[in-house]
Tab-separated table of C-alpha atoms in Angstrom:
chain	number	residue	atom	x	y	z
A	1	ALA	CA	53.048	75.642	110.284
A	2	GLU	CA	50.431	78.248	109.404
A	3	ALA	CA	50.405	77.077	105.803
A	4	ILE	CA	49.822	73.475	106.846
A	5	TYR	CA	47.454	74.187	109.752
A	6	PRO	CA	45.932	77.612	109.139
A	7	LEU	CA	44.700	79.354	112.249
A	8	HIS	CA	41.988	81.169	110.332
A	9	HIS	CA	39.895	79.547	107.723
A	10	THR	CA	38.448	82.558	105.955
A	11	GLN	CA	39.421	83.533	102.428
A	12	GLY	CA	40.593	86.974	103.646
A	13	ASP	CA	42.932	85.415	106.230
A	14	GLN	CA	44.443	83.179	103.592
A	15	GLU	CA	44.941	86.105	101.208
A	16	ARG	CA	46.646	88.140	103.954
A	17	HIS	CA	48.925	85.202	104.676
A	18	VAL	CA	49.818	84.828	100.983
A	19	ARG	CA	50.540	88.584	100.749
A	20	SER	CA	52.818	88.362	103.802
A	21	LEU	CA	54.650	85.436	102.178
A	22	ARG	CA	55.105	87.445	98.961
A	23	VAL	CA	56.422	90.428	100.959
A	24	GLU	CA	58.781	88.057	102.769
A	25	GLU	CA	59.933	86.697	99.404
A	26	GLN	CA	60.746	90.243	98.178
A	27	THR	CA	62.481	91.123	101.437
A	28	LEU	CA	64.560	87.962	101.316
A	29	GLY	CA	65.464	88.657	97.685
A	30	GLN	CA	66.724	92.096	98.703
A	31	GLU	CA	68.636	90.603	101.620
A	32	LEU	CA	70.176	88.022	99.318
A	33	ALA	CA	71.312	90.783	96.950
A	34	ARG	CA	72.800	92.717	99.893
A	35	VAL	CA	74.586	89.620	101.200
A	36	ASP	CA	75.964	88.864	97.716
A	37	GLU	CA	77.233	92.433	97.423
A	38	GLU	CA	78.811	92.267	100.867
A	39	ARG	CA	80.384	88.897	100.056
A	40	GLY	CA	81.838	90.298	96.817
A	41	ALA	CA	83.362	93.276	98.629
A	42	LEU	CA	84.735	91.039	101.366
A	43	GLN	CA	86.152	88.624	98.802
A	44	ARG	CA	87.919	91.490	97.014
A	45	LEU	CA	89.405	92.663	100.315
A	46	ARG	CA	90.544	89.134	101.106
A	47	GLU	CA	92.134	88.776	97.662
A	48	GLY	CA	93.989	92.063	98.221
A	49	LEU	CA	95.257	90.827	101.580
A	50	ALA	CA	96.260	87.507	100.024
A	51	ALA	CA	98.218	89.356	97.324
A	52	GLN	CA	99.943	91.438	100.011
A	53	ARG	CA	100.735	88.279	101.964
A	54	ALA	CA	102.171	86.635	98.838
A	55	ALA	CA	104.434	89.652	98.236
A	56	VAL	CA	105.597	89.654	101.867
A	57	ASP	CA	106.138	85.886	101.720
A	58	GLU	CA	108.240	86.319	98.594
A	59	GLN	CA	110.348	89.016	100.257
A	60	ALA	CA	110.802	86.894	103.366
A	61	THR	CA	111.762	83.859	101.283
A	62	MET	CA	114.387	85.858	99.400
A	63	LEU	CA	115.831	87.153	102.666
A	64	GLU	CA	115.766	83.650	104.212
A	65	GLN	CA	117.621	82.271	101.187
A	66	GLN	CA	120.148	85.068	101.415
A	67	LYS	CA	120.529	84.389	105.146
A	68	ALA	CA	121.012	80.662	104.543
A	69	ARG	CA	123.687	81.386	101.935
A	70	LEU	CA	125.511	83.762	104.275
A	71	SER	CA	125.240	81.308	107.183
A	72	GLU	CA	126.730	78.565	105.028
A	73	GLU	CA	129.508	80.889	103.944
A	74	LEU	CA	130.156	81.822	107.583
A	75	MET	CA	130.323	78.171	108.646
A	76	LYS	CA	132.818	77.400	105.866
A	77	LEU	CA	134.900	80.399	106.859
A	78	GLN	CA	134.846	79.422	110.522
A	79	LYS	CA	135.899	75.851	109.660
A	80	THR	CA	138.881	77.120	107.696
A	81	THR	CA	139.970	79.475	110.499
A	82	GLU	CA	139.617	76.853	113.280
A	83	PRO	CA	142.518	74.642	112.104
A	84	ALA	CA	144.728	77.717	111.888
A	85	ALA	CA	143.841	78.662	115.460
A	86	ALA	CA	144.449	75.085	116.642
A	87	ALA	CA	147.903	75.100	115.024
A	88	THR	CA	148.989	78.018	117.210
A	89	LEU	CA	148.169	76.094	120.415
A	90	PRO	CA	151.108	74.413	122.171
A	91	ALA	CA	151.556	70.665	121.810
A	92	ALA	CA	150.210	68.474	124.590
A	93	GLY	CA	152.563	68.559	127.553
A	94	GLY	CA	154.387	71.607	126.153
A	95	PHE	CA	155.326	74.530	128.373
A	96	VAL	CA	153.563	77.837	127.746
A	97	SER	CA	154.463	81.071	129.438
A	98	THR	CA	151.393	82.749	130.950
A	99	ALA	CA	152.816	86.138	130.072
A	100	ASN	CA	152.538	85.403	126.346
A	101	GLN	CA	148.986	83.944	126.436
A	102	GLN	CA	146.077	86.074	125.293
A	103	PRO	CA	142.497	85.535	126.493
A	104	ALA	CA	140.231	83.962	123.861
A	105	ASP	CA	138.057	87.081	123.460
A	106	ALA	CA	141.122	89.272	123.060
A	107	GLN	CA	142.131	87.391	119.935
A	108	GLN	CA	141.252	89.288	116.827
A	109	GLU	CA	138.379	87.874	114.797
A	110	ASP	CA	138.712	87.493	111.052
A	111	PRO	CA	137.216	90.639	109.443
A	112	ARG	CA	135.279	88.476	106.977
A	113	VAL	CA	133.577	86.688	109.887
A	114	THR	CA	132.716	90.040	111.443
A	115	GLU	CA	131.324	91.271	108.140
A	116	LEU	CA	129.214	88.130	107.626
A	117	ASN	CA	127.866	88.344	111.178
A	118	ALA	CA	126.922	91.976	110.564
A	119	GLN	CA	125.169	91.033	107.313
A	120	LEU	CA	123.287	88.230	109.090
A	121	ALA	CA	122.211	90.620	111.835
A	122	ALA	CA	121.014	93.107	109.201
A	123	LEU	CA	119.011	90.363	107.493
A	124	ASP	CA	117.453	89.411	110.831
A	125	GLU	CA	116.481	93.064	111.317
A	126	GLN	CA	114.813	93.064	107.898
A	127	LEU	CA	113.067	89.729	108.516
A	128	MET	CA	111.561	90.671	111.882
A	129	PRO	CA	108.992	93.197	110.558
A	130	LEU	CA	108.188	90.916	107.615
A	131	THR	CA	107.437	88.061	110.004
A	132	GLU	CA	105.147	90.320	112.039
A	133	GLN	CA	103.465	91.502	108.843
A	134	GLN	CA	102.941	87.883	107.753
A	135	LYS	CA	101.278	87.088	111.082
A	136	GLU	CA	99.052	90.172	110.917
A	137	LEU	CA	98.011	89.505	107.316
A	138	GLY	CA	97.334	85.868	108.179
A	139	THR	CA	95.099	86.966	111.048
A	140	GLN	CA	93.209	89.399	108.836
A	141	ILE	CA	92.761	86.776	106.110
A	142	GLY	CA	91.447	84.345	108.734
A	143	GLN	CA	88.954	86.926	109.969
A	144	HIS	CA	87.771	87.560	106.410
A	145	ASP	CA	87.428	83.813	105.860
A	146	GLU	CA	85.253	83.548	108.978
A	147	SER	CA	83.091	86.435	107.772
A	148	LEU	CA	82.784	84.850	104.334
A	149	ALA	CA	81.759	81.543	105.908
A	150	ALA	CA	79.065	83.327	107.934
A	151	LEU	CA	77.801	85.095	104.791
A	152	ASN	CA	77.755	81.795	102.908
A	153	ALA	CA	75.729	80.215	105.717
A	154	ARG	CA	73.283	83.125	105.635
A	155	THR	CA	73.004	82.839	101.840
A	156	THR	CA	72.223	79.139	102.169
A	157	ALA	CA	69.516	79.848	104.771
A	158	VAL	CA	67.946	82.636	102.694
A	159	ASP	CA	68.107	80.542	99.512
A	160	GLY	CA	66.359	77.704	101.335
A	161	ARG	CA	63.608	79.972	102.595
A	162	ILE	CA	63.157	81.565	99.148
A	163	ALA	CA	62.920	78.099	97.601
A	164	ILE	CA	60.142	77.027	99.974
A	165	LEU	CA	58.054	80.206	99.753
A	166	PRO	CA	56.364	79.343	96.390
A	167	LYS	CA	55.259	76.021	97.898
A	168	LEU	CA	53.895	77.795	100.959
A	169	ILE	CA	52.058	80.291	98.778
A	170	GLU	CA	50.600	77.440	96.741
A	171	ALA	CA	49.539	75.592	99.868
């Protein structure tokens, strides 16, 4: 506004105004350099976090695949043991002595099923911290993205002001 409608009409006032615009131009140039440096450092940090996240994702994917394979194997094993257990049940209408019956949980489980369940539990134990790490890294990456967006907005504002300063000086 001062460039368009100067408050003072003397040559000295105009020269002071031009000097202040040139100082502002230098200051903004320094700020732009600082923002660019900060953005570069932040971008490097974000890239490091993204690389960490990719490594954790890869680990988690391998464990999930292993878990899926073991779960499938367990289901197949359980399907093959179910018909055998059904064959030991008495025929419909048949007489069964209660003294010879065993409770369902007292029946012995196939050791392979027990082993697969233990392996699945171990995989779940390994996956839990990886899942937490994925969430934490995702949060940190999001925070860095927000900071980068703010720096980009500031860069755009400073670039705009720097672009207009020569016109203001000329006016």
